[in-house]
Tab-separated table of C-alpha atoms and ligand atoms in Angstrom:
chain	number	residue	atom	x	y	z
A	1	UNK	CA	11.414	-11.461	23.518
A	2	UNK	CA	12.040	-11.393	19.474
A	3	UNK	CA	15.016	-9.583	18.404
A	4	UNK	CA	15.384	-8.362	14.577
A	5	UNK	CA	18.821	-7.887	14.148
A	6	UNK	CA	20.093	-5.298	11.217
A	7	UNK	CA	17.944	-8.222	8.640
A	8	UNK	CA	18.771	-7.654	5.364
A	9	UNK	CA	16.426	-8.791	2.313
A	10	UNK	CA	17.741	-8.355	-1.411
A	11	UNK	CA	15.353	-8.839	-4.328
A	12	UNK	CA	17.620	-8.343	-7.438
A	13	UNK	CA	19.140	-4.595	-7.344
A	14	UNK	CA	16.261	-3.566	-5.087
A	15	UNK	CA	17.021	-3.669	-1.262
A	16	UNK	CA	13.374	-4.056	0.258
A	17	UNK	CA	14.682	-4.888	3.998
A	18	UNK	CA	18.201	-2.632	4.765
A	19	UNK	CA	19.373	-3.404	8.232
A	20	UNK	CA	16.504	-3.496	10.276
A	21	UNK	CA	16.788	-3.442	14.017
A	22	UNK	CA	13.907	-3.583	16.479
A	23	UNK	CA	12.628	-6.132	19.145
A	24	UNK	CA	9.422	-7.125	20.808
A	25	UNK	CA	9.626	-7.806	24.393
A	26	UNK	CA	7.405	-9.583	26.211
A	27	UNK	CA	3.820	-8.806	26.943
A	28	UNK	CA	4.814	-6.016	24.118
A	29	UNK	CA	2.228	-4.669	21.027
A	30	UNK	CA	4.505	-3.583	18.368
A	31	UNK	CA	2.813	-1.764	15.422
A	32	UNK	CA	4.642	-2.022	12.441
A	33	UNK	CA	3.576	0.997	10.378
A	34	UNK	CA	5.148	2.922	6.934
A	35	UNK	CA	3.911	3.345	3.489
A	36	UNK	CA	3.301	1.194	0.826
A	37	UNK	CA	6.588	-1.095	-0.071
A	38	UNK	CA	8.556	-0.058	2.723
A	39	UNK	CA	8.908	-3.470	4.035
A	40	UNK	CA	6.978	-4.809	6.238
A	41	UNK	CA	5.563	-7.930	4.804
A	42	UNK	CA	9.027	-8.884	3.519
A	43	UNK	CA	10.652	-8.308	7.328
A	44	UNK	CA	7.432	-10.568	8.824
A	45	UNK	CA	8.041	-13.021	6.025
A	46	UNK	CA	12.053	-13.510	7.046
A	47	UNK	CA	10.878	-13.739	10.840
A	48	UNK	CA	9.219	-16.633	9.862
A	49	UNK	CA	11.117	-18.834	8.123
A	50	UNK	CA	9.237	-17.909	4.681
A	51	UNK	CA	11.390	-15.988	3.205
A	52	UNK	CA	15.452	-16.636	3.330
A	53	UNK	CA	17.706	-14.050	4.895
A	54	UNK	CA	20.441	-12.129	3.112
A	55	UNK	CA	22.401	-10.220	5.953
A	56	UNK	CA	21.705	-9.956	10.517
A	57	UNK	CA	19.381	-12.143	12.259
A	58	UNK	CA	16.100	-13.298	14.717
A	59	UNK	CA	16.887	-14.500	18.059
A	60	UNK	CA	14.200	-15.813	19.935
A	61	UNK	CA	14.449	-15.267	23.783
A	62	UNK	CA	18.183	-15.093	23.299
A	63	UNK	CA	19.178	-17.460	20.691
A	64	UNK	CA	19.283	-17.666	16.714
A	65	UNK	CA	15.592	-18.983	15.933
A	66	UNK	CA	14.461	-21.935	14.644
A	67	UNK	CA	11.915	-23.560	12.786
A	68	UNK	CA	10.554	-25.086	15.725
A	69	UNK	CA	10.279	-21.447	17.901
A	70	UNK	CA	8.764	-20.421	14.417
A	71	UNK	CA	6.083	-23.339	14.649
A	72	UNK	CA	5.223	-22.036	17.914
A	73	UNK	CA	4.529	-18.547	16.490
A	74	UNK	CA	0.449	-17.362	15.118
A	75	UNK	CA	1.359	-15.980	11.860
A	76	UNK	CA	-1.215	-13.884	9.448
A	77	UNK	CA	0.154	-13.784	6.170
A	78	UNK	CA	-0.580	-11.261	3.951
A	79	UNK	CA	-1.985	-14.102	1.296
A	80	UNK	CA	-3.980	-15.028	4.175
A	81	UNK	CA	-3.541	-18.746	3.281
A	82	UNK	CA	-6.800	-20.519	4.062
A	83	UNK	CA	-8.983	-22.043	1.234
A	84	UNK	CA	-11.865	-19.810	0.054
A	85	UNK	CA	-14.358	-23.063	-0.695
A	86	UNK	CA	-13.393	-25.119	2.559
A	87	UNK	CA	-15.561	-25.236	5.644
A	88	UNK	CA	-13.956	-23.079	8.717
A	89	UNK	CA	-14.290	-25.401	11.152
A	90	UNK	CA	-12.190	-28.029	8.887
A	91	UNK	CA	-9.537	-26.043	8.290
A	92	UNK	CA	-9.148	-24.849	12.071
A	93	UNK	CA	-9.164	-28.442	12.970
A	94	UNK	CA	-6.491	-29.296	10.136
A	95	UNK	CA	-4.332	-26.088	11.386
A	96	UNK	CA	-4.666	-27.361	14.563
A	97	UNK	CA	-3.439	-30.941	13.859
A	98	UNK	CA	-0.638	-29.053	11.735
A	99	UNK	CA	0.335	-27.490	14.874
A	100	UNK	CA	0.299	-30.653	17.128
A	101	UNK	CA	-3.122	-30.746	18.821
A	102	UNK	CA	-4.783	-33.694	18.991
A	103	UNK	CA	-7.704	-34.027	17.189
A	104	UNK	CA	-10.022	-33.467	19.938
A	105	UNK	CA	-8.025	-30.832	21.238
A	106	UNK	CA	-8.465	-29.007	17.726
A	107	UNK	CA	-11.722	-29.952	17.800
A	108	UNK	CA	-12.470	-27.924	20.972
A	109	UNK	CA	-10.278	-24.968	20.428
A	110	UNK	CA	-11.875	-24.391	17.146
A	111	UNK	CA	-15.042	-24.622	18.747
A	112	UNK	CA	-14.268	-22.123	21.686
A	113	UNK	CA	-12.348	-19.855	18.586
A	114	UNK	CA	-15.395	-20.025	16.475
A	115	UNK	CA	-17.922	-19.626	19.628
A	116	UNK	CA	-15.600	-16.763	20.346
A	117	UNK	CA	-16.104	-14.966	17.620
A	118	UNK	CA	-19.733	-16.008	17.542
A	119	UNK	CA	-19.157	-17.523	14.203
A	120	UNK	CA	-20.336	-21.091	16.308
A	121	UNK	CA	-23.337	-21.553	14.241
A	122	UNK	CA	-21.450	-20.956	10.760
A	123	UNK	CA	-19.001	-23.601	11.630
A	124	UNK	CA	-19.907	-25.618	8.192
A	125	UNK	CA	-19.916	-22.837	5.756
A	126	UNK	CA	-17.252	-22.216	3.581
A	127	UNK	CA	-14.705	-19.079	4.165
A	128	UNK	CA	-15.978	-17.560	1.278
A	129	UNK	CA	-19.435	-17.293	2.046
A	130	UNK	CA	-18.945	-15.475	4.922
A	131	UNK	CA	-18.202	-11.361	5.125
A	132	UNK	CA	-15.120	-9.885	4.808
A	133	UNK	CA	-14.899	-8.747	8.547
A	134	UNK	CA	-15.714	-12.626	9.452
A	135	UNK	CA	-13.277	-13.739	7.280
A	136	UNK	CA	-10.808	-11.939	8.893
A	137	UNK	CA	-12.338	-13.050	12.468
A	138	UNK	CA	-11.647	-16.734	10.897
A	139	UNK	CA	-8.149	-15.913	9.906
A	140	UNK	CA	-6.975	-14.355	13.528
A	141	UNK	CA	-8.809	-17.882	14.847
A	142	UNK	CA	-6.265	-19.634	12.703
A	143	UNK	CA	-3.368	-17.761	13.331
A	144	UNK	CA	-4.159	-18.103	16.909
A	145	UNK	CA	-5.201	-21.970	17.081
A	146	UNK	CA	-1.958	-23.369	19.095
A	147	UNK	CA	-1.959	-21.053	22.236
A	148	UNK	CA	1.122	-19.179	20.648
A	149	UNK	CA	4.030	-17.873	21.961
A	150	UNK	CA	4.388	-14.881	19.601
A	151	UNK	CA	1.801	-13.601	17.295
A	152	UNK	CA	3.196	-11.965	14.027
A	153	UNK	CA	0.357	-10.319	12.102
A	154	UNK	CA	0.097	-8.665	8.701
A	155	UNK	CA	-2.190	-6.157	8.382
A	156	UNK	CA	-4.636	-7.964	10.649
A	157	UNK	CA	-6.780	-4.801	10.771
A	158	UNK	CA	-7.264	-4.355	7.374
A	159	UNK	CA	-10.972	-4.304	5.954
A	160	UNK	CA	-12.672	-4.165	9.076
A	161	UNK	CA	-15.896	-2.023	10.454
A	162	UNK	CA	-15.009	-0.376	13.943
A	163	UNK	CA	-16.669	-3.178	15.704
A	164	UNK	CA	-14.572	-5.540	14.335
A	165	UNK	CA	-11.472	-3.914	14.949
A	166	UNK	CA	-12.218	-3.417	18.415
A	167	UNK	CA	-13.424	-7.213	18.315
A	168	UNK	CA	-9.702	-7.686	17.422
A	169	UNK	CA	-7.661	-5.417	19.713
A	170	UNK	CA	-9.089	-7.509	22.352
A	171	UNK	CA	-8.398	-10.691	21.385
A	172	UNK	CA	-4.888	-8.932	20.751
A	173	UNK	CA	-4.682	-7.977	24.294
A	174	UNK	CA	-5.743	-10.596	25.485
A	175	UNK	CA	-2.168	-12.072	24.212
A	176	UNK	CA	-0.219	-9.322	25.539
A	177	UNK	CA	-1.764	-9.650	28.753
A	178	UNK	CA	-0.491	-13.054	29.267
A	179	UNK	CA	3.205	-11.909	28.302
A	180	UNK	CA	2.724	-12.838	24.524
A	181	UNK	CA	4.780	-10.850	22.628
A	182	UNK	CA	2.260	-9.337	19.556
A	183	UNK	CA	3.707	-7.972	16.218
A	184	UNK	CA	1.202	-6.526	13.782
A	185	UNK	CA	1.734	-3.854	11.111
A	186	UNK	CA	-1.337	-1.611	9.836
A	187	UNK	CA	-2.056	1.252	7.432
A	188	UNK	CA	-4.278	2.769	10.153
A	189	UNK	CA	-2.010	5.314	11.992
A	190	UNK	CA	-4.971	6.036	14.363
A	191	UNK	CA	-5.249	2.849	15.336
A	192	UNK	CA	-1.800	1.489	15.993
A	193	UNK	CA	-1.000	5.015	18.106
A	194	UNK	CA	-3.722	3.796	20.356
A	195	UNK	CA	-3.431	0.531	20.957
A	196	UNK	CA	0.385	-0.243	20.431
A	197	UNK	CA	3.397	0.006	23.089
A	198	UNK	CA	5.766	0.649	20.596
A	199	UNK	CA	5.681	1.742	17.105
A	200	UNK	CA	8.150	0.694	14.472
A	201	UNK	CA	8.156	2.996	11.546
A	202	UNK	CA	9.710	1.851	8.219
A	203	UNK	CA	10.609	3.600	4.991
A	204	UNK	CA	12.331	2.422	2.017
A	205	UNK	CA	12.895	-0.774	4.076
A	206	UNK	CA	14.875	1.234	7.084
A	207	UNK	CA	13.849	1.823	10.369
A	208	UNK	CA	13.357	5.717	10.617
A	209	UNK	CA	11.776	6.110	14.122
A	210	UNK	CA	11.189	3.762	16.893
A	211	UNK	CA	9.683	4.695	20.246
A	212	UNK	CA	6.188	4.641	22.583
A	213	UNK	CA	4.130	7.217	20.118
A	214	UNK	CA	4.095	9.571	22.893
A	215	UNK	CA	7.736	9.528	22.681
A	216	UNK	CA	7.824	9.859	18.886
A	217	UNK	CA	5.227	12.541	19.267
A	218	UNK	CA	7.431	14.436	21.557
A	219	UNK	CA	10.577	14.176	19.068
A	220	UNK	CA	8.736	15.577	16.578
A	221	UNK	CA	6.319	15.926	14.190
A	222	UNK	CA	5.228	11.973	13.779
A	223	UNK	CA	2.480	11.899	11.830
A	224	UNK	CA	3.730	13.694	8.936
A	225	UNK	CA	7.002	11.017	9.205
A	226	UNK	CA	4.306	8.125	9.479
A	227	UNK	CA	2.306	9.229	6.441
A	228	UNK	CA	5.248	9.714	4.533
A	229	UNK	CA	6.907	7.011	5.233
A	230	UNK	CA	7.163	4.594	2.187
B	1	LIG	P1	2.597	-3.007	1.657
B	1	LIG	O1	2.081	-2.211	2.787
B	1	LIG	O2	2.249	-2.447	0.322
B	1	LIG	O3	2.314	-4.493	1.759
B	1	LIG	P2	5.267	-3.488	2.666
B	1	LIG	O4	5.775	-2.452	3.605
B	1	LIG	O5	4.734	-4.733	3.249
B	1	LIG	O6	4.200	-2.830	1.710
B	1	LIG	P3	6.967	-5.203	1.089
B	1	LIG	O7	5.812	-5.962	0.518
B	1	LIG	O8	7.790	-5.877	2.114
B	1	LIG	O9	6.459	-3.802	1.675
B	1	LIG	O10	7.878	-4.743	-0.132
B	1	LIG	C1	9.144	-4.118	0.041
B	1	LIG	C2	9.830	-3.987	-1.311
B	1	LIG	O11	10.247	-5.271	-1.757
B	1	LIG	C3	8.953	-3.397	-2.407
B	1	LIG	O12	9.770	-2.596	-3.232
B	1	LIG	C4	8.491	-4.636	-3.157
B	1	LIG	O13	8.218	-4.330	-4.503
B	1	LIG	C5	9.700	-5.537	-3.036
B	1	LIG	N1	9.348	-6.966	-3.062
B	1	LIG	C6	8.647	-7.621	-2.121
B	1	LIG	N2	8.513	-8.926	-2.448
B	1	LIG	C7	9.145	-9.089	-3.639
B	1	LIG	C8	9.360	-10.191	-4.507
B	1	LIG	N3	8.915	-11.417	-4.209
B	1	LIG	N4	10.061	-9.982	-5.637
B	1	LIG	C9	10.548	-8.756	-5.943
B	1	LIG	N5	10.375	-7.672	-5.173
B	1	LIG	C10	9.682	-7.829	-4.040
């Protein structure tokens, strides 16, 4: 389980992350919704070790994280992070290697990963010659390389036809189903009410509902809260 203790972020005057509480249990999908600049990327960013933390804390199954529980975690970044004129397959194998897999080990997961996706035969080309919604399919392969233990997702979703999204909530369930714990925060309320356990709404970087979206459905009216959250 990943616990997000009142985590404070400070960026000059402006407090983008104000005491935010939530956790992710086990086998849990956690959508991580609210408007533009409410804080999402910046609390993802501080789970991970990439930004530095100004106030509360991340345990990890019960104690203060560290950078090696981080290594352990599949991380999309929001700058995405992989090299537009590389070949995929490299820079799955390199990840992999990053991450501690041999290099036949790398080798094969990328393989299955790209196979997966059915990206096998495009294994040479370079990111950027490929589509946006195969992009994306590359950089959920990446994130997911090292069999991780938590996967921590920014806007993961984002760009992609209906296939492709559904493409993606299975490989996301897929996690879940084996106990991974699954963070991932989305624009599309639609989408995170259906396939999320919990939903964590932010606005102006506070939590201002947490609960199953039936439950935040029953306290009231949600989608108006979601929409204007931000
Ligand atoms: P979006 O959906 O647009 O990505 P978000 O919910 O992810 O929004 P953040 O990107 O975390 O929101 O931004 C929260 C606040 O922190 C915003 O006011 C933003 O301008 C500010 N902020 C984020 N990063 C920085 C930075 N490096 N320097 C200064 N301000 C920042």
């Amino acid at each position: 389980m990943l616990e997000v203790d009142h985590l404070v972020r400070r960026f000059g005057e402006i407090t983008a992350v104000d005491a935010i509480s939530f956790a992710v249990g086990d086998g849990q999908m956690t959508g991580f919704v609210g408007g533009n600049g409410a804080g999402k990327t910046t609390t993802m960013r501080m789970i991970m070790g990439v930004l530095s933390i100004h106030g509360g804390g991340v345990q990890w199954r019960g104690r203060p994280i560290t950078a090696a529980d981080r290594r352990g975690f599949g991380y999309m970044p929001e700058e995405r992070g992989l090299y537009p004129k590389q070949p995929i397959m490299d820079q799955l194998i390199y990840l992999g290697r990053l991450q501690g897999l041999s290099a036949s080990g790398a080798r094969q997961r990328a393989k299955t990963l790209l196979e997966r996706f059915n990206l096998g035969d495009r294994h040479k080309d370079k990111l950027e010659s490929l589509s946006l919604g195969n992009q994306q399919r590359v950089q959920i392969a990446a994130a997911v390389i090292s069999d991780p233990q938590m996967l921590v997702l920014d806007e993961p979703f984002s760009g992609l036809d209906p296939a492709a999204v559904d493409e993606m909530a299975d490989v996301l369930r897929e996690f879940t189903d084996r106990g991974v714990p699954v963070l991932f925060s989305s624009h599309q309320l639609d989408l995170v009410d259906r396939l999320c356990d919990q939903l964590v709404v932010l606005s102006a970087g506070r939590v201002v509902a947490r609960g199953t979206a039936a439950e935040l459905r029953r306290r009231g009216p949600v989608r108006h809260r979601l929409i204007t959250a931000g």
